[in-house]
CSV table of C-alpha atoms and ligand atoms in Angstrom, one decimal:
chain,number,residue,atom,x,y,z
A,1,UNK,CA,-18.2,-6.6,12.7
A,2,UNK,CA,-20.9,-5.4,10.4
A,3,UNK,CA,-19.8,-3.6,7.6
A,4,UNK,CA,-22.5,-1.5,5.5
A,5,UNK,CA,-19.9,0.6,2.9
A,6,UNK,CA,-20.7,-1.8,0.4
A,7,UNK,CA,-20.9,1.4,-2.0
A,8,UNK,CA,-17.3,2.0,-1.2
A,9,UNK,CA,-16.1,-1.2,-1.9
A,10,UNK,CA,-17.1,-4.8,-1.8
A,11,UNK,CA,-15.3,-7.7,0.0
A,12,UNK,CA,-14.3,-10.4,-3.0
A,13,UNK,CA,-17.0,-13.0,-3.1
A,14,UNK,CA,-15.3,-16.5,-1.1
A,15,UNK,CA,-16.1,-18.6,-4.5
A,16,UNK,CA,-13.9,-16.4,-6.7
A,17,UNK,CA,-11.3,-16.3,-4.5
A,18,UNK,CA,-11.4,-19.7,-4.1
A,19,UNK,CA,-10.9,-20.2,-7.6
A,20,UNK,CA,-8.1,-17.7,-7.9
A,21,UNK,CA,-5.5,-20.3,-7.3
A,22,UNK,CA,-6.4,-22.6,-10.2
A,23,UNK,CA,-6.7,-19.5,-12.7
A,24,UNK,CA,-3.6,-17.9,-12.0
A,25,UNK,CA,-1.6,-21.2,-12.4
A,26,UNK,CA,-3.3,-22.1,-15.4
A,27,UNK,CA,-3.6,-18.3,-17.2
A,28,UNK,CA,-0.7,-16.7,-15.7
A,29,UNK,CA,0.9,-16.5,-19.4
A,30,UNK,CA,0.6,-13.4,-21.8
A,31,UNK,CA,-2.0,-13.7,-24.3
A,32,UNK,CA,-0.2,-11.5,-26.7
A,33,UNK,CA,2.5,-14.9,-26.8
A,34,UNK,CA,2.1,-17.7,-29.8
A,35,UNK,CA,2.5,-21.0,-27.9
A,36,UNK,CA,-0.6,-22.7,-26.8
A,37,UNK,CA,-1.0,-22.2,-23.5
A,38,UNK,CA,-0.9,-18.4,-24.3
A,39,UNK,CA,-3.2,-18.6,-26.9
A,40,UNK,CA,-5.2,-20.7,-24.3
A,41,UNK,CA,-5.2,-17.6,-22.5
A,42,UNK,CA,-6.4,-15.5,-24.8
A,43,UNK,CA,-9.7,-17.6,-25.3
A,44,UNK,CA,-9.8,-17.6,-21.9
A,45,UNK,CA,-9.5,-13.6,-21.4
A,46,UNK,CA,-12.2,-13.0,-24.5
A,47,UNK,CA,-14.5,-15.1,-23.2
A,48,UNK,CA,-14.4,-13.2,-20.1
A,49,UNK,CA,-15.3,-10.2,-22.4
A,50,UNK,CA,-17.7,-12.0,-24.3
A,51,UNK,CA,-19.6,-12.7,-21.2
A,52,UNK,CA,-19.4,-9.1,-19.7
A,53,UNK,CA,-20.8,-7.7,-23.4
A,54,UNK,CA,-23.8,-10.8,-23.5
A,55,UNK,CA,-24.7,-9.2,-20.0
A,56,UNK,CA,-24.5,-5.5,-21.3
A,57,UNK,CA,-26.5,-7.0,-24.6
A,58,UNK,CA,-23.4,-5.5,-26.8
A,59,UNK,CA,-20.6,-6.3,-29.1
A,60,UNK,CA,-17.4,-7.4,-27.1
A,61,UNK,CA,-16.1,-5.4,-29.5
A,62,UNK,CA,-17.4,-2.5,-27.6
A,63,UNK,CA,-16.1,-3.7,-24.8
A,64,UNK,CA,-12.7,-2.0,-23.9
A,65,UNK,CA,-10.8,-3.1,-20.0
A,66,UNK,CA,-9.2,-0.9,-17.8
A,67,UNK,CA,-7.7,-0.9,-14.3
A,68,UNK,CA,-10.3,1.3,-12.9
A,69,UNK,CA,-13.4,3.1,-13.6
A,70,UNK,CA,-11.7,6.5,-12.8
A,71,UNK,CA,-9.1,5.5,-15.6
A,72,UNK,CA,-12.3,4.6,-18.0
A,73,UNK,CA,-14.0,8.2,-17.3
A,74,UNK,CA,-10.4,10.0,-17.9
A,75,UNK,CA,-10.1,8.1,-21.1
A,76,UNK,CA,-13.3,9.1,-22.9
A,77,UNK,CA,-13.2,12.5,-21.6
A,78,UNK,CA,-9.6,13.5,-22.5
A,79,UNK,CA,-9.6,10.6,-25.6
A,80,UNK,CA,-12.8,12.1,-27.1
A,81,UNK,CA,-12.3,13.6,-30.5
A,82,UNK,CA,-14.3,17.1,-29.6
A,83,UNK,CA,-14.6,18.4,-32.9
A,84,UNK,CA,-15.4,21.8,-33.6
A,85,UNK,CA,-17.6,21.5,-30.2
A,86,UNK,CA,-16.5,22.7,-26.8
A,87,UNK,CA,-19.0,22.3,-24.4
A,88,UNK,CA,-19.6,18.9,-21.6
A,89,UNK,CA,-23.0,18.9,-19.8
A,90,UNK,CA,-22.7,17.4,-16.4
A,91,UNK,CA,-24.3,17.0,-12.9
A,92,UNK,CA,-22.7,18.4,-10.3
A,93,UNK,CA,-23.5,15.1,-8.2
A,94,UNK,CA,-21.1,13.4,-10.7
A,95,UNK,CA,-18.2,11.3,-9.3
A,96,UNK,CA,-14.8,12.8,-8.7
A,97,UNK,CA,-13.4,10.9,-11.5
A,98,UNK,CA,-15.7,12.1,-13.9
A,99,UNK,CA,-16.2,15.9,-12.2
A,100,UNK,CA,-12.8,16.8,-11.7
A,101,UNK,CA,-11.8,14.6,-15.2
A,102,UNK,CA,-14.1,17.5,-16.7
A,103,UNK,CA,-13.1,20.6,-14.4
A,104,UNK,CA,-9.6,20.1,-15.1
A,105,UNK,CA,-9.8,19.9,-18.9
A,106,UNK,CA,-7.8,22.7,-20.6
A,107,UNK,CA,-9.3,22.1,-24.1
A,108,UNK,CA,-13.0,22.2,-22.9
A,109,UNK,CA,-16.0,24.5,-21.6
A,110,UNK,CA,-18.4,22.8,-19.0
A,111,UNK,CA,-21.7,23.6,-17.6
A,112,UNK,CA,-23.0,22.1,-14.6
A,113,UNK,CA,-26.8,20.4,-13.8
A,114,UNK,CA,-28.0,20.3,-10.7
A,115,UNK,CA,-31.7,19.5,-9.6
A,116,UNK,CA,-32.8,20.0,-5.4
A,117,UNK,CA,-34.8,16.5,-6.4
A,118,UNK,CA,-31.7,15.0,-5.9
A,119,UNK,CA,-31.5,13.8,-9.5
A,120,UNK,CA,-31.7,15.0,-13.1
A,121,UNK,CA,-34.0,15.1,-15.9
A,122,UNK,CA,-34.4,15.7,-19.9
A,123,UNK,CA,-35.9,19.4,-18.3
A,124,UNK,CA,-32.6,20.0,-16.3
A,125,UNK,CA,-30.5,19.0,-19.6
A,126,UNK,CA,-32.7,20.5,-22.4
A,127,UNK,CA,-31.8,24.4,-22.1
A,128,UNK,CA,-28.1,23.5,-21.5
A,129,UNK,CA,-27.6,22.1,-24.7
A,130,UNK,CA,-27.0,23.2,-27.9
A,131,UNK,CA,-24.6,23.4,-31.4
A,132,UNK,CA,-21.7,23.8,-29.0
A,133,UNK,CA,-22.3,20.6,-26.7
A,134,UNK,CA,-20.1,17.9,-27.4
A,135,UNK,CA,-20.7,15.4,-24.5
A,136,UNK,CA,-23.0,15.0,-21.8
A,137,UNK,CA,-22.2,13.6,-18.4
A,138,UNK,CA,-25.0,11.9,-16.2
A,139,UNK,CA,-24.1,8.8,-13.8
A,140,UNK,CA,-26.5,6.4,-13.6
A,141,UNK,CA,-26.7,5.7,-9.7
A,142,UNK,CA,-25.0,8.6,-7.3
A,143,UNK,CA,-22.9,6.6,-5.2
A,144,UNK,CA,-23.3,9.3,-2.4
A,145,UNK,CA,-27.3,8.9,-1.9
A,146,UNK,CA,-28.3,5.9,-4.4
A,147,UNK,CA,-30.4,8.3,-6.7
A,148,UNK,CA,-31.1,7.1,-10.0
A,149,UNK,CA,-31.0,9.1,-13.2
A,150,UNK,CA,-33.0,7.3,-15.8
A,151,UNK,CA,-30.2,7.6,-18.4
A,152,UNK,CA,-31.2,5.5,-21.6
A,153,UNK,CA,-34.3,7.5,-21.4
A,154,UNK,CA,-32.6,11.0,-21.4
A,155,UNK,CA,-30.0,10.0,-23.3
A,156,UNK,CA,-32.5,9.0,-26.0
A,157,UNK,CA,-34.4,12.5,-25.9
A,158,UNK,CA,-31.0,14.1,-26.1
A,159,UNK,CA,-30.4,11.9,-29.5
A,160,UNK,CA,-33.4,13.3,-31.1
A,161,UNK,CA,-32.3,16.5,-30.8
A,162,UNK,CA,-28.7,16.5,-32.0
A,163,UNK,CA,-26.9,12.9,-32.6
A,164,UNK,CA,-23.4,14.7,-32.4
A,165,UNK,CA,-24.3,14.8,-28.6
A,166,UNK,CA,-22.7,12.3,-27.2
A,167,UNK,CA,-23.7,10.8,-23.4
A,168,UNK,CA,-21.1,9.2,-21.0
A,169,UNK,CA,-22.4,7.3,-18.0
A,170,UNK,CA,-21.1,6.1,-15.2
A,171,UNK,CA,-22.6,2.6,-14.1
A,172,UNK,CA,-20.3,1.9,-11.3
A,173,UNK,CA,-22.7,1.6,-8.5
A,174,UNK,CA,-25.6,-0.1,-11.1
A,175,UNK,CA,-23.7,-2.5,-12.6
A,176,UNK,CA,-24.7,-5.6,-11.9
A,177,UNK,CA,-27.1,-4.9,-9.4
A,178,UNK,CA,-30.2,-2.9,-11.1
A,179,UNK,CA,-31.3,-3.5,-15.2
A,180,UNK,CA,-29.2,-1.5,-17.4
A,181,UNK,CA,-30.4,-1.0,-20.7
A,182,UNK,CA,-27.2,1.0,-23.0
A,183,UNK,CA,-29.4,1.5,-26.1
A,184,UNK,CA,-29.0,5.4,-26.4
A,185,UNK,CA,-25.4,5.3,-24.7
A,186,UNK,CA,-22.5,6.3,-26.0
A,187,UNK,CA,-19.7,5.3,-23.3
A,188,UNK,CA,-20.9,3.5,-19.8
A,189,UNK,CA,-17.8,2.8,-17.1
A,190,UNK,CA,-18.3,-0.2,-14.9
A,191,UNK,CA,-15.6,-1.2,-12.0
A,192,UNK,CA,-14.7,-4.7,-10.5
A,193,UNK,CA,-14.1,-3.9,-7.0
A,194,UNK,CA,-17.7,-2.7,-6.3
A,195,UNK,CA,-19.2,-5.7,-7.1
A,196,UNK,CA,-17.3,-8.4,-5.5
A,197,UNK,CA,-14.7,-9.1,-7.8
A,198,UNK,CA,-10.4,-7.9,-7.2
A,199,UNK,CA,-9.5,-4.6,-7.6
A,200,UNK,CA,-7.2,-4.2,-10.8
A,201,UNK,CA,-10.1,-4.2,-13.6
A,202,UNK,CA,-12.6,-2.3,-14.8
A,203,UNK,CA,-14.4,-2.0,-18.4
A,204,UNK,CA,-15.8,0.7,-20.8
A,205,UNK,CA,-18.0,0.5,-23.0
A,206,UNK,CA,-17.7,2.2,-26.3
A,207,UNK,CA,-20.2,2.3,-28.9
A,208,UNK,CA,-17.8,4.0,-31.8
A,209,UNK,CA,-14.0,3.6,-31.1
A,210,UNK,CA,-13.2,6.2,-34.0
A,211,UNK,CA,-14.5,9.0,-31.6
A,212,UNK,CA,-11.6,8.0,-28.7
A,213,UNK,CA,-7.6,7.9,-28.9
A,214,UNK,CA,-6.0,6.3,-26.4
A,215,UNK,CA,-4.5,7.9,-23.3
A,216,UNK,CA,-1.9,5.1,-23.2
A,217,UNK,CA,0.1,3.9,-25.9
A,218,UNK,CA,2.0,0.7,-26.3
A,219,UNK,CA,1.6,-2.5,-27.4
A,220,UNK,CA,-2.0,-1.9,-28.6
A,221,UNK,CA,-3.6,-4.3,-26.2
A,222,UNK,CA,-7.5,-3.6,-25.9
A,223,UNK,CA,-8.1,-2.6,-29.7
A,224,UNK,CA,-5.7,-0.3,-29.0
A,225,UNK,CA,-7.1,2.1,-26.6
A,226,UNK,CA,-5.8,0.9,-23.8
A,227,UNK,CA,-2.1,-0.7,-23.9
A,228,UNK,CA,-0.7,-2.9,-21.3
A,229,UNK,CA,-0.4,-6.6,-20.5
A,230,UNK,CA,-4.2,-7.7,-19.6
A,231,UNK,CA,-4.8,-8.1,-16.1
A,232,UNK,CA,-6.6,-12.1,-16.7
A,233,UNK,CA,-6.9,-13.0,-12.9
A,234,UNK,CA,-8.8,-9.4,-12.1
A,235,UNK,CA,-10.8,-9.6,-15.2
A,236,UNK,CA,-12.6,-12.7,-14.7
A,237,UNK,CA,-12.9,-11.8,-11.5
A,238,UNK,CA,-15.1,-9.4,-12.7
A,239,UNK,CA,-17.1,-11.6,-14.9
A,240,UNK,CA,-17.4,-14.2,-12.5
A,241,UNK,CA,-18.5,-11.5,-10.0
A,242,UNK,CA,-21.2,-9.7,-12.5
A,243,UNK,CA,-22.8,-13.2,-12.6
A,244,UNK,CA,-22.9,-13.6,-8.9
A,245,UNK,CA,-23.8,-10.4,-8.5
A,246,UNK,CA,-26.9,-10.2,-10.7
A,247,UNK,CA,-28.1,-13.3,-9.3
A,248,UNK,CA,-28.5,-12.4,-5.9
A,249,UNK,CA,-29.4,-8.8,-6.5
A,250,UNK,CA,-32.2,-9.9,-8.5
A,251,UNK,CA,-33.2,-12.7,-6.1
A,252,UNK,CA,-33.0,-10.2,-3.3
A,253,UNK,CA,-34.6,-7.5,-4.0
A,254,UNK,CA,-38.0,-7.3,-1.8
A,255,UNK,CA,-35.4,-7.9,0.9
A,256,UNK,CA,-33.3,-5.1,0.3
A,257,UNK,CA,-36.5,-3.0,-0.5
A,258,UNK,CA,-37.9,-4.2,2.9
A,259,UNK,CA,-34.6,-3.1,4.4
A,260,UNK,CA,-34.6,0.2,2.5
A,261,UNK,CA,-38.1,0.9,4.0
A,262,UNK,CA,-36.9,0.0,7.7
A,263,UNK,CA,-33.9,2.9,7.4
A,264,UNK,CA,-37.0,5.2,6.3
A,265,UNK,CA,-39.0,4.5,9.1
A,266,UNK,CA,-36.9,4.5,11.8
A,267,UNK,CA,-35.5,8.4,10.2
A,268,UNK,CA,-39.0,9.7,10.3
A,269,UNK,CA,-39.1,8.5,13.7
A,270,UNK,CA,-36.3,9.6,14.9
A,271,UNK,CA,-36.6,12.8,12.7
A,272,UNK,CA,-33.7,12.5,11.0
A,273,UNK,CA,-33.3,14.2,7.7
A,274,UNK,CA,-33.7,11.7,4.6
A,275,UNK,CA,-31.4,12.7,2.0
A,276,UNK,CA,-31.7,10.0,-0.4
A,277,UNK,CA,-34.7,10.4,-3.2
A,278,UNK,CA,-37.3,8.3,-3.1
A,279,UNK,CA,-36.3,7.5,-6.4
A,280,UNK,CA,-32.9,5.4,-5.5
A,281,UNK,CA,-31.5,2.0,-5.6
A,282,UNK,CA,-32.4,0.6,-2.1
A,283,UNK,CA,-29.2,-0.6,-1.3
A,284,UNK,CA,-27.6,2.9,-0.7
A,285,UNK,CA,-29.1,5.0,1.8
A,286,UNK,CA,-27.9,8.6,2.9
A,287,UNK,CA,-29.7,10.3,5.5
A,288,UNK,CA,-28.5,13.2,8.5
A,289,UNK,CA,-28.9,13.1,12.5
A,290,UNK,CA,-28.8,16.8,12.5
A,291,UNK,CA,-26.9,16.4,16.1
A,292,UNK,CA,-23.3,15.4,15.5
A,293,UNK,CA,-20.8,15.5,12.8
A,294,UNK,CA,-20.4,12.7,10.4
A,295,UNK,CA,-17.2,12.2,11.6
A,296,UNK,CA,-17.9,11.9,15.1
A,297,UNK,CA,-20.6,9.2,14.3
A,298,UNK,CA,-18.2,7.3,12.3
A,299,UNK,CA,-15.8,7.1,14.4
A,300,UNK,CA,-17.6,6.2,17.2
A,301,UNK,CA,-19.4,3.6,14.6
A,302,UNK,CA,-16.2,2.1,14.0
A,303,UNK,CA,-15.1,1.7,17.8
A,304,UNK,CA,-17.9,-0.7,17.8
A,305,UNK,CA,-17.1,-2.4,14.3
A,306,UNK,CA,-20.3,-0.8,12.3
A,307,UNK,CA,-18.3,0.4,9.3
A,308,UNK,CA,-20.4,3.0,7.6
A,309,UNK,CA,-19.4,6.3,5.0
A,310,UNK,CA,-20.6,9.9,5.0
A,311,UNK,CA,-19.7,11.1,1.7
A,312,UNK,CA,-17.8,9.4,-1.1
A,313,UNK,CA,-15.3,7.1,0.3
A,314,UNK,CA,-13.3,8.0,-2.7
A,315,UNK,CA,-13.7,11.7,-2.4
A,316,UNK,CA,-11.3,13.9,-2.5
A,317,UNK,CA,-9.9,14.1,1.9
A,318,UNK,CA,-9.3,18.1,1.8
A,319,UNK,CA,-12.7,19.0,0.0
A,320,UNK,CA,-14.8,16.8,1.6
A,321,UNK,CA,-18.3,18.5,1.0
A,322,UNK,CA,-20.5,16.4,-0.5
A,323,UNK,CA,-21.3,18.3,-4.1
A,324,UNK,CA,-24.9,16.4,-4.2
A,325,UNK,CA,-26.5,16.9,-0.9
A,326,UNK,CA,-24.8,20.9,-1.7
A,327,UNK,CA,-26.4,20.5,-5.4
A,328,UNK,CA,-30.2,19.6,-3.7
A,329,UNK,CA,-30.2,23.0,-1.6
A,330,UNK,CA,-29.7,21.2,2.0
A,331,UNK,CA,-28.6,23.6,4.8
A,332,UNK,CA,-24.9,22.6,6.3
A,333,UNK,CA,-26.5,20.9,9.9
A,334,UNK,CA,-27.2,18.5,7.0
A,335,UNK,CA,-24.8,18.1,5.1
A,336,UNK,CA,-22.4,18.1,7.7
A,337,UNK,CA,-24.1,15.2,10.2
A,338,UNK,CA,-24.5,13.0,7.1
A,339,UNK,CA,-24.5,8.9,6.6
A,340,UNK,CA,-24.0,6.6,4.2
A,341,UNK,CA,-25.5,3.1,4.4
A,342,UNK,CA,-24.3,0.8,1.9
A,343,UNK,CA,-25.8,-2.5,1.9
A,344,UNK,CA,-26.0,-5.9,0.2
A,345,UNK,CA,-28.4,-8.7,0.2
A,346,UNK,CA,-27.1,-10.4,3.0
A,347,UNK,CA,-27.3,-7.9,5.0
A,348,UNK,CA,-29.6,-9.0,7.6
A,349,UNK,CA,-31.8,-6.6,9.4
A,350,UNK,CA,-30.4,-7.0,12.9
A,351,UNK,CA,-27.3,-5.6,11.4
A,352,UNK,CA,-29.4,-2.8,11.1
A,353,UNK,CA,-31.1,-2.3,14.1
A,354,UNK,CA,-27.8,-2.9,15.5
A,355,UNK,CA,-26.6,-0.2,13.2
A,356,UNK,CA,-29.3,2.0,14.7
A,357,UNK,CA,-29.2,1.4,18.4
A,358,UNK,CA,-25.2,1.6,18.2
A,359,UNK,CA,-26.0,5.0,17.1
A,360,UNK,CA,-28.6,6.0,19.5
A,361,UNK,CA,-25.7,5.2,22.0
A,362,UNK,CA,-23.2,7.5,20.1
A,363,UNK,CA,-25.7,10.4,20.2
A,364,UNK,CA,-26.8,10.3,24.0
A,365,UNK,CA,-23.1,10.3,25.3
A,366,UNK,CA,-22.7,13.9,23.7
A,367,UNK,CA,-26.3,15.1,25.1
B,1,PLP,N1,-17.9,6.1,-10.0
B,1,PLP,C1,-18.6,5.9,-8.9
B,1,PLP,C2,-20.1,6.2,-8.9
B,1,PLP,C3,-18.0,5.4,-7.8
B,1,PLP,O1,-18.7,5.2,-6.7
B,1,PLP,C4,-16.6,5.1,-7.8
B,1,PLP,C5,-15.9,4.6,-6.6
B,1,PLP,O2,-16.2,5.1,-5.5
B,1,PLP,C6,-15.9,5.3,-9.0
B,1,PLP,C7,-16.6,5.8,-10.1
B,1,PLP,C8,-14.5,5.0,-9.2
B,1,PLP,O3,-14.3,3.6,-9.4
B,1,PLP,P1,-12.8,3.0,-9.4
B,1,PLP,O4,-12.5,2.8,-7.9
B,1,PLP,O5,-12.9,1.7,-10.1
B,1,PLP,O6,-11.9,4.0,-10.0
């Protein structure tokens, strides 16, 4: 099997699972309970949070957990107090969670940002805003082609033109694996199960909790904006997971850059379309035979245990169009034969020529 959907989601690292056992005997209590082995778990649970907001170089205070990144991007944008603005600025490359979050918004305007470079700028935001604008939507790392938006940057230059703008970014695919620097953010989502940890958690991060009500009311767990017995066992998944994570993506990285280049190569060669910017992460790759469906390649992939994506694993089935190679001008042939490579540092570089040959196989039986 070689499995390069790492984008999609990632198998739980063996140490944490490993561990799992011991936590969940020990913290299995609810940390909202007086006796002390609850209010064991409640140190236990904050220091969990204490070690994601050291990592994000912010206040745990600012640190608010979920079950999901898709339920942390629904929370700010229906929580957010709008004032007497109306208008998000988003890309149209933006996640489903975030894009349709927006779309389907009764009380608000949007205007979509798209660039054929595959990602956005301060130029592609700076005529879109105005008095009106409210919030601005810009992910940090597309999870479709591994394009990077610098986001602090922007989001700065945004700041000095009107502080009321506030800027949301999803972080799901560069948390934990690229620097990320929140200075100039206003809300960043993050997500456990892309990183190695169990699906179940998730975290926000919040810079002013007056601008949000909650979407789920109850017992007032998570400063109150999100209510709910906390999920312990996912969440230090996810801590323990960031820190594995970081480690290995930083220790990695001329290897994954080395592998990166090798996808490159081998699509000029083969004269394949190269869909991903050259300004991306190099551990998500997106790229288009021109010759067969994405499907077809796929599937044929998977008869031979190469588990690979076209577009967003988590896209919607019925509209399955990929809004960011549509949003960079790319004819259908394209958009319609494209692949997503997903990969993580241990991915070895016979996986790939495997990967390649596998598909060389694929195309010649339909020639
Ligand atoms: N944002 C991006 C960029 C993603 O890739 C995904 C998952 O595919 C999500 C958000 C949703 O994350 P979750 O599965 O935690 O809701």
């Amino acid at each position: 099997m070689i499995y390069l959907d790492y984008a999609a989601t990632h198998p739980v690292y063996s140490d944490i699972v490993h561990n799992l056992h011991d936590i969940v005997n020990k913290y299995h209590y609810n940390p909202s309970s007086l006796y002390e082995p609850a209010i064991n778990t409640r140190i236990f649970y904050e220091s969990q949070r204490a070690k994601i907001a050291e990592f994000l170089c912010v206040n745990e205070k600012n640190v608010i957990f979920t079950s999901s990144a898709t339920e942390g991007a629904n929370l700010i944008i229906k929580g957010l107090n709008y004032k007497n603005r109306k208008m998000i600025v988003l890309w149209k490359a933006e996640h489903a969670c975030v894009f349709k979050t927006v779309v389907n918004h009764r009380d608000v305007e949007y205007k979509l940002l798209e660039n054929p470079e595959g990602y956005i700028t301060y130029d592609d935001i700076k005529n879109n805003i105005d008095k009106s604008t409210r919030l601005v939507c810009l992910m940090h790392v597309n999870n479709e082609t591994g394009a990077i938006n610098e986001i602090n940057d922007i989001a700065k230059k945004i700041k000095e033109v009107d502080k009321e703008i506030l800027v949301l970014s999803d972080m799901v695919q560069s948390f934990a694996k690229i620097p990320i620097n929140l200075e100039y953010i206003d809300f960043a989502t993050f997500s456990s199960h892309k990183i190695g940890g169990l699906r179940g958690a998730a975290g926000v991060y919040i810079k002013d909790k007056n601008q949000l009500k909650p979407l789920i009311d109850g017992g007032g767990q998570e400063y109150g904006l999100r209510s709910g017995t906390e999920n312990v066992l996912s969440v230090y998944s996810m801590a323990q997971a960031m820190e594995v994570a970081r480690d290995i993506y930083t220790a990695k990285n001329n290897h994954l850059i080395s592998l990166n280049d090798y996808m490159r190569d081998i699509c000029k060669n083969k004269k394949y379309s190269i869909n991903s910017p050259e300004k991306s992460v190099p551990y998500i790759f997106n790229f288009s035979t021109k010759v067969l469906p994405s499907e077809v390649l796929i599937n044929g992939l998977s008869e031979k245990g190469i588990y690979v994506s076209s577009a967003s694993a988590c896209s919607e089935k019925s509209h399955n169009t990929s809004r960011i190679l549509k949003s960079m001008g790319l004819e259908d042939d394209v958009i319609n034969t494209s692949i997503r490579v997903s990969i993580h540092p241990s991915t070895k570089l016979k996986d790939l020529k495997e990967f390649f040959n596998a598909l060389d196989e694929i195309i010649s039986l339909y020639k």
